PDB file of C-alpha atoms and ligand atoms in Angstrom:
ATOM      1  CA  UNK A 242      -0.138   0.118   0.024  1.00 37.00           C
ATOM      2  CA  UNK A 243       1.457   3.372  -0.660  1.00 38.00           C
ATOM      3  CA  UNK A 244       1.018   6.223   1.905  1.00 39.00           C
ATOM      4  CA  UNK A 245      -1.980   6.295   3.775  1.00 38.00           C
ATOM      5  CA  UNK A 246      -5.011   4.435   1.494  1.00 37.00           C
ATOM      6  CA  UNK A 247      -4.885   1.079   3.248  1.00 37.00           C
ATOM      7  CA  UNK A 248      -8.236   1.207   4.491  1.00 36.00           C
ATOM      8  CA  UNK A 249     -10.504   1.464   1.280  1.00 36.00           C
ATOM      9  CA  UNK A 250      -7.966  -0.333  -0.995  1.00 35.00           C
ATOM     10  CA  UNK A 251      -7.353  -3.438   1.103  1.00 34.00           C
ATOM     11  CA  UNK A 252     -11.060  -4.352   0.790  1.00 31.00           C
ATOM     12  CA  UNK A 253     -11.453  -7.705  -0.801  1.00 30.00           C
ATOM     13  CA  UNK A 254     -13.908  -9.271  -2.700  1.00 30.00           C
ATOM     14  CA  UNK A 255     -14.506 -12.766  -2.884  1.00 29.00           C
ATOM     15  CA  UNK A 256     -14.389 -13.618  -6.414  1.00 30.00           C
ATOM     16  CA  UNK A 257     -16.841 -16.425  -7.830  1.00 31.00           C
ATOM     17  CA  UNK A 258     -14.884 -17.570 -11.189  1.00 31.00           C
ATOM     18  CA  UNK A 259     -18.277 -19.428 -11.996  1.00 32.00           C
ATOM     19  CA  UNK A 260     -19.874 -16.079 -12.966  1.00 35.00           C
ATOM     20  CA  UNK A 261     -17.109 -15.543 -15.536  1.00 39.00           C
ATOM     21  CA  UNK A 262     -17.836 -19.079 -17.090  1.00 37.00           C
ATOM     22  CA  UNK A 263     -20.175 -17.396 -20.052  1.00 42.00           C
ATOM     23  CA  UNK A 264     -17.124 -15.850 -21.567  1.00 42.00           C
ATOM     24  CA  UNK A 265     -16.137 -17.360 -25.121  1.00 42.00           C
ATOM     25  CA  UNK A 266     -12.335 -17.478 -25.137  1.00 42.00           C
ATOM     26  CA  UNK A 267     -11.286 -16.867 -28.588  1.00 45.00           C
ATOM     27  CA  UNK A 268      -7.844 -15.963 -27.813  1.00 45.00           C
ATOM     28  CA  UNK A 269      -5.547 -13.218 -27.496  1.00 47.00           C
ATOM     29  CA  UNK A 270      -3.962 -13.128 -30.647  1.00 47.00           C
ATOM     30  CA  UNK A 271      -0.614 -13.870 -28.573  1.00 51.00           C
ATOM     31  CA  UNK A 272       0.336 -17.012 -30.403  1.00 44.00           C
ATOM     32  CA  UNK A 273       0.182 -18.523 -33.830  1.00 41.00           C
ATOM     33  CA  UNK A 274       0.916 -14.510 -35.742  1.00 43.00           C
ATOM     34  CA  UNK A 275       3.817 -14.448 -38.377  1.00 45.00           C
ATOM     35  CA  UNK A 276       7.312 -13.307 -36.804  1.00 42.00           C
ATOM     36  CA  UNK A 277       6.881 -10.290 -38.207  1.00 48.00           C
ATOM     37  CA  UNK A 278       3.821  -9.473 -36.182  1.00 51.00           C
ATOM     38  CA  UNK A 279       5.473 -10.654 -33.048  1.00 55.00           C
ATOM     39  CA  UNK A 280       7.885  -8.003 -33.389  1.00 85.00           C
ATOM     40  CA  UNK A 281       5.539  -5.001 -34.263  1.00 95.00           C
ATOM     41  CA  UNK A 282       3.987  -3.072 -31.600  1.00 98.00           C
ATOM     42  CA  UNK A 283       0.665  -3.813 -29.441  1.00 98.00           C
ATOM     43  CA  UNK A 284      -0.350  -0.087 -28.805  1.00 98.00           C
ATOM     44  CA  UNK A 285      -2.463   0.077 -26.115  1.00 98.00           C
ATOM     45  CA  UNK A 286      -4.935   3.868 -26.001  1.00 98.00           C
ATOM     46  CA  UNK A 287      -5.836   5.109 -22.599  1.00 98.00           C
ATOM     47  CA  UNK A 288      -8.819   7.804 -23.204  1.00 98.00           C
ATOM     48  CA  UNK A 289      -7.672   9.389 -20.036  1.00 98.00           C
ATOM     49  CA  UNK A 290      -5.265   9.196 -17.305  1.00 98.00           C
ATOM     50  CA  UNK A 291      -6.297   6.302 -15.781  1.00 98.00           C
ATOM     51  CA  UNK A 292      -7.773   4.201 -17.924  1.00 98.00           C
ATOM     52  CA  UNK A 293      -4.541   2.091 -18.790  1.00 98.00           C
ATOM     53  CA  UNK A 294      -4.514   1.085 -14.827  1.00 98.00           C
ATOM     54  CA  UNK A 295      -7.969   0.271 -14.418  1.00 98.00           C
ATOM     55  CA  UNK A 296      -8.600  -1.952 -17.523  1.00 98.00           C
ATOM     56  CA  UNK A 297      -5.848  -2.021 -19.512  1.00 98.00           C
ATOM     57  CA  UNK A 298      -2.713  -2.990 -17.433  1.00 99.00           C
ATOM     58  CA  UNK A 299      -2.978  -6.996 -17.054  1.00 98.00           C
ATOM     59  CA  UNK A 300      -3.087  -7.131 -20.675  1.00 98.00           C
ATOM     60  CA  UNK A 301      -0.440  -4.962 -21.326  1.00 98.00           C
ATOM     61  CA  UNK A 302       1.929  -6.609 -18.994  1.00 98.00           C
ATOM     62  CA  UNK A 303       0.367 -10.062 -20.902  1.00 98.00           C
ATOM     63  CA  UNK A 304       1.718  -8.677 -24.157  1.00 98.00           C
ATOM     64  CA  UNK A 305       5.022  -7.337 -22.394  1.00 97.00           C
ATOM     65  CA  UNK A 306       5.706 -11.311 -21.015  1.00 97.00           C
ATOM     66  CA  UNK A 307       4.956 -12.424 -24.788  1.00 96.00           C
ATOM     67  CA  UNK A 308       8.198 -10.214 -25.843  1.00 95.00           C
ATOM     68  CA  UNK A 309       5.918  -7.861 -27.593  1.00 96.00           C
ATOM     69  CA  UNK A 310       6.870  -4.278 -27.480  1.00 98.00           C
ATOM     70  CA  UNK A 311       3.982  -1.942 -25.705  1.00 98.00           C
ATOM     71  CA  UNK A 312       3.786   1.365 -26.726  1.00 98.00           C
ATOM     72  CA  UNK A 313       1.001   3.202 -24.383  1.00 98.00           C
ATOM     73  CA  UNK A 314      -1.265   5.843 -26.352  1.00 98.00           C
ATOM     74  CA  UNK A 315      -2.808   8.833 -23.988  1.00 98.00           C
ATOM     75  CA  UNK A 316      -4.992  10.081 -25.907  1.00 98.00           C
ATOM     76  CA  UNK A 317      -6.753  13.253 -24.285  1.00 98.00           C
ATOM     77  CA  UNK A 318      -5.020  15.961 -21.382  1.00 98.00           C
ATOM     78  CA  UNK A 319      -7.644  14.677 -19.408  1.00 97.00           C
ATOM     79  CA  UNK A 320      -8.781  18.137 -18.458  1.00 97.00           C
ATOM     80  CA  UNK A 321     -11.317  18.000 -15.269  1.00 96.00           C
ATOM     81  CA  UNK A 322     -12.518  21.340 -13.566  1.00 94.00           C
ATOM     82  CA  UNK A 323     -14.615  19.625 -10.808  1.00 94.00           C
ATOM     83  CA  UNK A 324     -11.252  17.727  -9.829  1.00 96.00           C
ATOM     84  CA  UNK A 325      -9.734  21.004  -9.149  1.00 96.00           C
ATOM     85  CA  UNK A 326     -12.533  21.757  -7.444  1.00 95.00           C
ATOM     86  CA  UNK A 327     -12.659  18.546  -4.916  1.00 96.00           C
ATOM     87  CA  UNK A 328      -8.688  19.261  -4.041  1.00 97.00           C
ATOM     88  CA  UNK A 329      -9.895  22.664  -3.155  1.00 97.00           C
ATOM     89  CA  UNK A 330     -12.793  21.701  -0.847  1.00 95.00           C
ATOM     90  CA  UNK A 331     -11.251  20.942   2.974  1.00 94.00           C
ATOM     91  CA  UNK A 332     -11.961  18.645   4.731  1.00 95.00           C
ATOM     92  CA  UNK A 333     -11.529  16.302   1.811  1.00 96.00           C
ATOM     93  CA  UNK A 334     -14.899  14.895   0.453  1.00 94.00           C
ATOM     94  CA  UNK A 335     -13.828  11.382   0.310  1.00 96.00           C
ATOM     95  CA  UNK A 336     -13.744  11.471   4.139  1.00 95.00           C
ATOM     96  CA  UNK A 337     -16.875  12.786   4.212  1.00 91.00           C
ATOM     97  CA  UNK A 338     -19.192  10.584   2.171  1.00 89.00           C
ATOM     98  CA  UNK A 339     -21.470   8.298   3.575  1.00 88.00           C
ATOM     99  CA  UNK A 340     -19.089   5.652   1.782  1.00 88.00           C
ATOM    100  CA  UNK A 341     -15.969   7.105   3.180  1.00 92.00           C
ATOM    101  CA  UNK A 342     -12.917   6.451   1.155  1.00 94.00           C
ATOM    102  CA  UNK A 343      -9.359   7.162   2.188  1.00 93.00           C
ATOM    103  CA  UNK A 344      -7.915  10.173   1.462  1.00 96.00           C
ATOM    104  CA  UNK A 345      -4.149  10.004   0.515  1.00 97.00           C
ATOM    105  CA  UNK A 346      -3.684  13.700   2.419  1.00 96.00           C
ATOM    106  CA  UNK A 347      -5.063  12.471   5.188  1.00 95.00           C
ATOM    107  CA  UNK A 348      -8.207  14.351   4.528  1.00 96.00           C
ATOM    108  CA  UNK A 349      -7.055  18.024   4.420  1.00 95.00           C
ATOM    109  CA  UNK A 350      -5.267  19.204   1.417  1.00 92.00           C
ATOM    110  CA  UNK A 351      -4.687  22.918   1.417  1.00 78.00           C
ATOM    111  CA  UNK A 352      -4.853  23.497  -1.763  1.00 93.00           C
ATOM    112  CA  UNK A 353      -5.823  26.452  -3.660  1.00 95.00           C
ATOM    113  CA  UNK A 354      -5.970  25.542  -6.878  1.00 97.00           C
ATOM    114  CA  UNK A 355      -7.631  27.821 -10.224  1.00 97.00           C
ATOM    115  CA  UNK A 356     -11.222  26.657 -11.309  1.00 96.00           C
ATOM    116  CA  UNK A 357     -12.575  26.856 -14.747  1.00 94.00           C
ATOM    117  CA  UNK A 358     -10.851  26.685 -17.917  1.00 94.00           C
ATOM    118  CA  UNK A 359      -7.732  27.864 -15.552  1.00 97.00           C
ATOM    119  CA  UNK A 360      -8.100  24.725 -13.777  1.00 97.00           C
ATOM    120  CA  UNK A 361      -6.104  22.910 -16.720  1.00 97.00           C
ATOM    121  CA  UNK A 362      -2.855  24.273 -16.240  1.00 98.00           C
ATOM    122  CA  UNK A 363      -2.561  22.604 -12.756  1.00 98.00           C
ATOM    123  CA  UNK A 364      -4.805  19.400 -13.770  1.00 98.00           C
ATOM    124  CA  UNK A 365      -3.679  18.084 -16.962  1.00 98.00           C
ATOM    125  CA  UNK A 366       0.126  18.085 -15.901  1.00 98.00           C
ATOM    126  CA  UNK A 367      -0.477  16.563 -12.383  1.00 98.00           C
ATOM    127  CA  UNK A 368      -2.554  13.909 -14.238  1.00 98.00           C
ATOM    128  CA  UNK A 369       0.052  13.137 -16.513  1.00 98.00           C
ATOM    129  CA  UNK A 370       2.042  13.072 -13.724  1.00 98.00           C
ATOM    130  CA  UNK A 371       0.381  10.303 -12.463  1.00 98.00           C
ATOM    131  CA  UNK A 372       0.031   8.620 -15.815  1.00 98.00           C
ATOM    132  CA  UNK A 373       3.875   8.591 -16.488  1.00 98.00           C
ATOM    133  CA  UNK A 374       4.448   7.133 -13.164  1.00 98.00           C
ATOM    134  CA  UNK A 375       2.129   4.130 -14.101  1.00 98.00           C
ATOM    135  CA  UNK A 376       3.866   3.693 -17.722  1.00 98.00           C
ATOM    136  CA  UNK A 377       7.015   3.372 -16.016  1.00 98.00           C
ATOM    137  CA  UNK A 378       5.510   1.200 -13.912  1.00 98.00           C
ATOM    138  CA  UNK A 379       4.255  -1.018 -16.290  1.00 98.00           C
ATOM    139  CA  UNK A 380       7.067  -0.842 -18.308  1.00 98.00           C
ATOM    140  CA  UNK A 381       5.713   0.294 -21.075  1.00 98.00           C
ATOM    141  CA  UNK A 382       8.320   0.767 -24.090  1.00 98.00           C
ATOM    142  CA  UNK A 383       7.144   4.112 -25.444  1.00 98.00           C
ATOM    143  CA  UNK A 384       4.289   6.814 -24.228  1.00 98.00           C
ATOM    144  CA  UNK A 385       2.407   8.369 -26.875  1.00 98.00           C
ATOM    145  CA  UNK A 386       0.587  11.441 -25.672  1.00 98.00           C
ATOM    146  CA  UNK A 387      -1.368  12.656 -28.052  1.00 98.00           C
ATOM    147  CA  UNK A 388      -2.389  15.576 -26.068  1.00 98.00           C
ATOM    148  CA  UNK A 389      -6.134  16.164 -27.659  1.00 98.00           C
ATOM    149  CA  UNK A 390      -8.561  18.171 -26.106  1.00 97.00           C
ATOM    150  CA  UNK A 391     -11.331  16.364 -24.778  1.00 94.00           C
ATOM    151  CA  UNK A 392     -13.440  18.863 -26.753  1.00 92.00           C
ATOM    152  CA  UNK A 393     -16.287  16.006 -26.591  1.00 91.00           C
ATOM    153  CA  UNK A 394     -17.798  17.878 -23.703  1.00 87.00           C
ATOM    154  CA  UNK A 395     -17.777  21.560 -25.681  1.00 87.00           C
ATOM    155  CA  UNK A 396     -21.211  23.000 -25.787  1.00 88.00           C
ATOM    156  CA  UNK A 397     -21.751  22.828 -29.444  1.00 90.00           C
ATOM    157  CA  UNK A 398     -23.612  20.488 -31.264  1.00 87.00           C
ATOM    158  CA  UNK A 399     -21.079  18.882 -33.409  1.00 94.00           C
ATOM    159  CA  UNK A 400     -18.727  18.567 -30.634  1.00 95.00           C
ATOM    160  CA  UNK A 401     -18.903  14.791 -30.916  1.00 96.00           C
ATOM    161  CA  UNK A 402     -18.539  14.289 -34.232  1.00 96.00           C
ATOM    162  CA  UNK A 403     -15.283  16.875 -34.249  1.00 97.00           C
ATOM    163  CA  UNK A 404     -13.335  14.832 -31.374  1.00 97.00           C
ATOM    164  CA  UNK A 405     -14.299  11.802 -33.364  1.00 98.00           C
ATOM    165  CA  UNK A 406     -12.825  13.159 -36.614  1.00 98.00           C
ATOM    166  CA  UNK A 407      -9.746  14.718 -34.477  1.00 98.00           C
ATOM    167  CA  UNK A 408      -9.081  11.065 -32.674  1.00 98.00           C
ATOM    168  CA  UNK A 409      -9.363   9.023 -35.787  1.00 98.00           C
ATOM    169  CA  UNK A 410      -7.027  10.764 -38.174  1.00 98.00           C
ATOM    170  CA  UNK A 411      -4.343  10.697 -35.016  1.00 98.00           C
ATOM    171  CA  UNK A 412      -4.945   7.210 -34.978  1.00 98.00           C
ATOM    172  CA  UNK A 413      -4.440   6.587 -38.605  1.00 98.00           C
ATOM    173  CA  UNK A 414      -1.522   8.302 -38.686  1.00 98.00           C
ATOM    174  CA  UNK A 415      -0.079   6.039 -36.000  1.00 98.00           C
ATOM    175  CA  UNK A 416      -1.858   2.859 -37.780  1.00 98.00           C
ATOM    176  CA  UNK A 417       0.467   3.766 -40.658  1.00 97.00           C
ATOM    177  CA  UNK A 418       3.679   4.185 -38.768  1.00 97.00           C
ATOM    178  CA  UNK A 419       3.241   0.866 -37.065  1.00 97.00           C
ATOM    179  CA  UNK A 420       2.858  -1.480 -39.539  1.00 95.00           C
ATOM    180  CA  UNK A 421       1.530  -5.135 -38.623  1.00 96.00           C
ATOM    181  CA  UNK A 422       0.904  -3.456 -34.625  1.00 97.00           C
ATOM    182  CA  UNK A 423      -2.134  -4.600 -32.965  1.00 98.00           C
ATOM    183  CA  UNK A 424      -4.571  -1.864 -31.321  1.00 98.00           C
ATOM    184  CA  UNK A 425      -6.235  -1.811 -28.113  1.00 98.00           C
ATOM    185  CA  UNK A 426      -8.934   0.437 -27.424  1.00 98.00           C
ATOM    186  CA  UNK A 427     -11.224   0.913 -24.466  1.00 98.00           C
ATOM    187  CA  UNK A 428     -15.282  -1.157 -24.869  1.00 97.00           C
ATOM    188  CA  UNK A 429     -16.656   2.590 -25.446  1.00 96.00           C
ATOM    189  CA  UNK A 430     -20.199   1.245 -26.209  1.00 94.00           C
ATOM    190  CA  UNK A 431     -20.055  -0.249 -22.521  1.00 94.00           C
ATOM    191  CA  UNK A 432     -18.858   3.003 -21.106  1.00 93.00           C
ATOM    192  CA  UNK A 433     -21.122   5.674 -20.350  1.00 82.00           C
ATOM    193  CA  UNK A 434     -18.391   8.656 -21.128  1.00 91.00           C
ATOM    194  CA  UNK A 435     -18.718  10.026 -23.920  1.00 93.00           C
ATOM    195  CA  UNK A 436     -15.064  10.904 -24.776  1.00 96.00           C
ATOM    196  CA  UNK A 437     -14.726   6.929 -24.474  1.00 97.00           C
ATOM    197  CA  UNK A 438     -17.574   6.149 -26.753  1.00 97.00           C
ATOM    198  CA  UNK A 439     -16.192   8.663 -29.349  1.00 97.00           C
ATOM    199  CA  UNK A 440     -12.800   7.067 -29.472  1.00 98.00           C
ATOM    200  CA  UNK A 441     -14.209   3.538 -30.013  1.00 98.00           C
ATOM    201  CA  UNK A 442     -15.942   4.938 -32.453  1.00 98.00           C
ATOM    202  CA  UNK A 443     -12.974   5.866 -34.807  1.00 98.00           C
ATOM    203  CA  UNK A 444     -11.217   2.805 -33.679  1.00 98.00           C
ATOM    204  CA  UNK A 445     -14.293   0.991 -35.358  1.00 98.00           C
ATOM    205  CA  UNK A 446     -14.574   3.472 -38.537  1.00 98.00           C
ATOM    206  CA  UNK A 447     -10.643   2.773 -39.038  1.00 98.00           C
ATOM    207  CA  UNK A 448     -11.130  -1.216 -38.719  1.00 98.00           C
ATOM    208  CA  UNK A 449     -13.837  -1.514 -41.000  1.00 97.00           C
ATOM    209  CA  UNK A 450     -12.000   0.554 -43.440  1.00 97.00           C
ATOM    210  CA  UNK A 451      -9.008  -1.706 -43.089  1.00 96.00           C
ATOM    211  CA  UNK A 452      -6.675   1.075 -41.350  1.00 97.00           C
ATOM    212  CA  UNK A 453      -6.515  -1.379 -38.438  1.00 96.00           C
ATOM    213  CA  UNK A 454      -5.699  -4.857 -37.647  1.00 92.00           C
ATOM    214  CA  UNK A 455      -5.893  -7.095 -34.501  1.00 96.00           C
ATOM    215  CA  UNK A 456      -8.199  -4.810 -32.865  1.00 98.00           C
ATOM    216  CA  UNK A 457      -9.683  -4.956 -29.430  1.00 98.00           C
ATOM    217  CA  UNK A 458     -11.582  -3.504 -26.892  1.00 98.00           C
ATOM    218  CA  UNK A 459     -10.859  -4.069 -22.915  1.00 98.00           C
ATOM    219  CA  UNK A 460     -14.171  -2.578 -20.979  1.00 98.00           C
ATOM    220  CA  UNK A 461     -12.389  -0.640 -18.585  1.00 97.00           C
ATOM    221  CA  UNK A 462     -15.821   0.149 -16.817  1.00 97.00           C
ATOM    222  CA  UNK A 463     -16.623  -3.430 -16.642  1.00 98.00           C
ATOM    223  CA  UNK A 464     -15.299  -2.898 -12.269  1.00 97.00           C
ATOM    224  CA  UNK A 465     -18.293  -0.575 -12.023  1.00 95.00           C
ATOM    225  CA  UNK A 466     -20.561  -3.561 -12.679  1.00 96.00           C
ATOM    226  CA  UNK A 467     -21.398  -6.854 -10.681  1.00 96.00           C
ATOM    227  CA  UNK A 468     -19.059  -9.537 -11.147  1.00 96.00           C
ATOM    228  CA  UNK A 469     -21.355 -11.422 -12.287  1.00 95.00           C
ATOM    229  CA  UNK A 470     -22.237  -9.598 -15.508  1.00 96.00           C
ATOM    230  CA  UNK A 471     -18.470  -8.067 -16.448  1.00 97.00           C
ATOM    231  CA  UNK A 472     -17.936 -10.923 -19.133  1.00 97.00           C
ATOM    232  CA  UNK A 473     -21.130 -10.723 -20.696  1.00 96.00           C
ATOM    233  CA  UNK A 474     -20.244 -10.322 -24.278  1.00 96.00           C
ATOM    234  CA  UNK A 475     -16.733 -10.693 -23.550  1.00 98.00           C
ATOM    235  CA  UNK A 476     -14.805 -12.645 -26.471  1.00 98.00           C
ATOM    236  CA  UNK A 477     -11.707 -13.297 -23.704  1.00 96.00           C
ATOM    237  CA  UNK A 478     -11.689 -12.694 -20.066  1.00 98.00           C
ATOM    238  CA  UNK A 479      -7.989 -12.578 -19.232  1.00 98.00           C
ATOM    239  CA  UNK A 480      -6.998 -14.392 -15.711  1.00 98.00           C
ATOM    240  CA  UNK A 481      -4.316 -11.927 -14.468  1.00 98.00           C
ATOM    241  CA  UNK A 482      -1.226 -13.824 -12.727  1.00 98.00           C
ATOM    242  CA  UNK A 483      -0.365 -12.782  -9.846  1.00 98.00           C
ATOM    243  CA  UNK A 484       2.727 -11.453 -10.017  1.00 98.00           C
ATOM    244  CA  UNK A 485       1.177  -8.961 -13.028  1.00 98.00           C
ATOM    245  CA  UNK A 486      -1.905  -8.161 -10.526  1.00 98.00           C
ATOM    246  CA  UNK A 487       0.914  -7.238  -7.923  1.00 98.00           C
ATOM    247  CA  UNK A 488       1.978  -4.904 -10.862  1.00 98.00           C
ATOM    248  CA  UNK A 489      -1.368  -3.505 -11.602  1.00 98.00           C
ATOM    249  CA  UNK A 490      -1.923  -2.451  -8.000  1.00 98.00           C
ATOM    250  CA  UNK A 491       1.199  -0.571  -8.125  1.00 98.00           C
ATOM    251  CA  UNK A 492       0.105   1.491 -10.911  1.00 98.00           C
ATOM    252  CA  UNK A 493      -2.937   1.967  -9.421  1.00 98.00           C
ATOM    253  CA  UNK A 494      -1.174   3.028  -6.294  1.00 98.00           C
ATOM    254  CA  UNK A 495       0.114   5.581  -8.746  1.00 98.00           C
ATOM    255  CA  UNK A 496      -2.921   7.550  -8.436  1.00 98.00           C
ATOM    256  CA  UNK A 497      -3.204   7.215  -4.630  1.00 97.00           C
ATOM    257  CA  UNK A 498       0.069   8.495  -3.993  1.00 97.00           C
ATOM    258  CA  UNK A 499       0.523  12.073  -2.088  1.00 97.00           C
ATOM    259  CA  UNK A 500       4.044  13.636  -3.223  1.00 97.00           C
ATOM    260  CA  UNK A 501       3.513  16.810  -4.036  1.00 96.00           C
ATOM    261  CA  UNK A 502       7.710  17.758  -4.944  1.00 96.00           C
ATOM    262  CA  UNK A 503       6.967  15.061  -7.689  1.00 97.00           C
ATOM    263  CA  UNK A 504       3.249  16.904  -8.691  1.00 98.00           C
ATOM    264  CA  UNK A 505       1.415  13.615  -7.568  1.00 98.00           C
ATOM    265  CA  UNK A 506      -1.838  14.711  -5.757  1.00 98.00           C
ATOM    266  CA  UNK A 507      -3.656  11.582  -5.708  1.00 98.00           C
ATOM    267  CA  UNK A 508      -6.349  12.408  -8.431  1.00 98.00           C
ATOM    268  CA  UNK A 509      -7.130   9.404  -9.948  1.00 98.00           C
ATOM    269  CA  UNK A 510      -8.182   8.182  -6.332  1.00 98.00           C
ATOM    270  CA  UNK A 511      -9.855  11.335  -5.448  1.00 97.00           C
ATOM    271  CA  UNK A 512     -11.525  11.152  -9.470  1.00 96.00           C
ATOM    272  CA  UNK A 513     -13.023   7.276  -9.366  1.00 96.00           C
ATOM    273  CA  UNK A 514     -12.208   5.940  -6.056  1.00 96.00           C
ATOM    274  CA  UNK A 515     -14.859   3.016  -6.359  1.00 95.00           C
ATOM    275  CA  UNK A 516     -13.482   1.992  -9.772  1.00 97.00           C
ATOM    276  CA  UNK A 517      -9.813   2.034  -8.558  1.00 97.00           C
ATOM    277  CA  UNK A 518     -11.219  -0.462  -5.842  1.00 97.00           C
ATOM    278  CA  UNK A 519     -12.710  -2.354  -7.598  1.00 97.00           C
ATOM    279  CA  UNK A 520     -10.265  -2.759 -10.394  1.00 98.00           C
ATOM    280  CA  UNK A 521      -7.559  -4.015  -7.369  1.00 98.00           C
ATOM    281  CA  UNK A 522      -9.581  -6.303  -6.543  1.00 98.00           C
ATOM    282  CA  UNK A 523     -10.597  -8.185  -9.478  1.00 98.00           C
ATOM    283  CA  UNK A 524      -7.794 -10.030 -11.405  1.00 98.00           C
ATOM    284  CA  UNK A 525      -9.645  -9.897 -14.704  1.00 98.00           C
ATOM    285  CA  UNK A 526      -9.754  -8.064 -17.977  1.00 98.00           C
ATOM    286  CA  UNK A 527     -12.716  -8.217 -20.177  1.00 98.00           C
ATOM    287  CA  UNK A 528     -11.840  -8.225 -23.380  1.00 98.00           C
ATOM    288  CA  UNK A 529     -14.005  -7.530 -26.763  1.00 98.00           C
ATOM    289  CA  UNK A 530     -13.948  -8.326 -30.319  1.00 98.00           C
ATOM    290  CA  UNK A 531     -14.552  -5.476 -33.034  1.00 97.00           C
ATOM    291  CA  UNK A 532     -18.461  -5.183 -32.682  1.00 95.00           C
ATOM    292  CA  UNK A 533     -20.624  -6.474 -35.371  1.00 94.00           C
ATOM    293  CA  UNK A 534     -22.769  -4.768 -37.563  1.00 92.00           C
ATOM    294  CA  UNK A 535     -25.488  -3.553 -35.280  1.00 93.00           C
ATOM    295  CA  UNK A 536     -23.035  -1.016 -33.957  1.00 95.00           C
ATOM    296  CA  UNK A 537     -24.116   2.305 -33.810  1.00 93.00           C
ATOM    297  CA  UNK A 538     -21.857   5.550 -33.745  1.00 95.00           C
ATOM    298  CA  UNK A 539     -22.304   8.737 -32.025  1.00 94.00           C
ATOM    299  CA  UNK A 540     -23.736   9.330 -28.344  1.00 88.00           C
ATOM    300  CA  UNK A 541     -25.751   6.624 -27.522  1.00 72.00           C
ATOM    301  CA  UNK A 542     -26.122   4.857 -24.312  1.00 59.00           C
ATOM    302  CA  UNK A 543     -27.800   1.434 -24.840  1.00 55.00           C
ATOM    303  CA  UNK A 544     -27.907  -1.593 -22.567  1.00 52.00           C
ATOM    304  CA  UNK A 545     -24.405  -3.791 -22.832  1.00 49.00           C
ATOM    305  CA  UNK A 546     -26.651  -6.546 -23.683  1.00 49.00           C
ATOM    306  CA  UNK A 547     -27.567  -4.970 -27.338  1.00 44.00           C
ATOM    307  CA  UNK A 548     -23.825  -5.522 -28.459  1.00 41.00           C
ATOM    308  CA  UNK A 549     -23.194  -9.241 -27.379  1.00 34.00           C
TER     309      UNK A 549
HETATM  310 ZN1   ZN B 260     -11.571   7.281 -19.187  1.00 61.03          ZN
HETATM  311 ZN1   ZN B 261      -8.358  14.225  -0.231  1.00 61.03          ZN
END
C-alpha cells in the first residue's frame, strides 16, 4: 500500500469464478501469428490518465511477457475542472461521504488551485504525472501523448463528431507509422463516458476501413458492474497472474500517491475511488472483439446486452 490509502484499497471481494464461465474464449492473438507480427508493437490507447491502470494494465503486462513491444497512447489531455474544485475543498470530500474513502493527504489538502478553464494548467500536468508513473510501473516501451483537448464535452452541436474526427486522424497516423501493430482500445459502447465512446467510434471506423488490424477493446468500466455480469459478451477474459496483478496494483497506487514535490496529488483516486478499488480487487480484464454490424456510431447509451 502506498501512503495512507490502506483502509479502502485493502477491502477484498470474494471472486466467483463461475460467474465468468459464460465468456467465449477466442484467444488473445498472442500465439500463432507471423514472426513479423510478433515484433510489431501492441499499441494500447488510454482515453484518460487512469484508464490504463484500471483496465489495460493486465493486458499490457501479458503482451510484455509474450515479448511484444508495448506502446501506450494517452489520447486526451484529461481536463477536469470539477476535480480541481474537489481538491480545493477542505476537509476532503472523500472523507466526509457516506461511503468514506481514505484520502492520501489525510483528509486535508490545503490547495488553492485555479478553477474553471484555468484549472487545466494544474490538472493536466498533475494527472499526466500520475499517468507517467503508472506507465513506468507497467514497463511500457514508449508513451505517446496525443494531448487531444477533450472537446467532446464542448457546448456545440457537432462536438462529438469533431472530436471523433480528430482522434481518428491521429490513430490513423499511428497505425501507418507502425505496420503490423495490434491496437487495443477501451470498449466505449459499454462505457458511459462520451469521450470513450467517441474514441471507440474512431477505432471501429478505421478497422472497418481496413486501416487497423488486430483490434481489441478492453472493458475498463467493467469494475462498476457486478462481477457476475462483467464478462457478458466478452471474447476473452484475461486471468491476470499474481505477479502481474501485483504490478497492476502498483500502477493503480500511482493514482493514490500524495507527493506534491513530484506533482503527485492522488487525483486518480479522488476522481474515481470506486473504480480504483474495484479494479484493484478483480484480477481479470474483459476483452471484446470488434463489434458487429449492429454497432451504432455517436452518442448512445444502450444496455450492453444489445452488443453481445
Ligand atoms: Zn477515461
Ligand atoms: Zn483527499
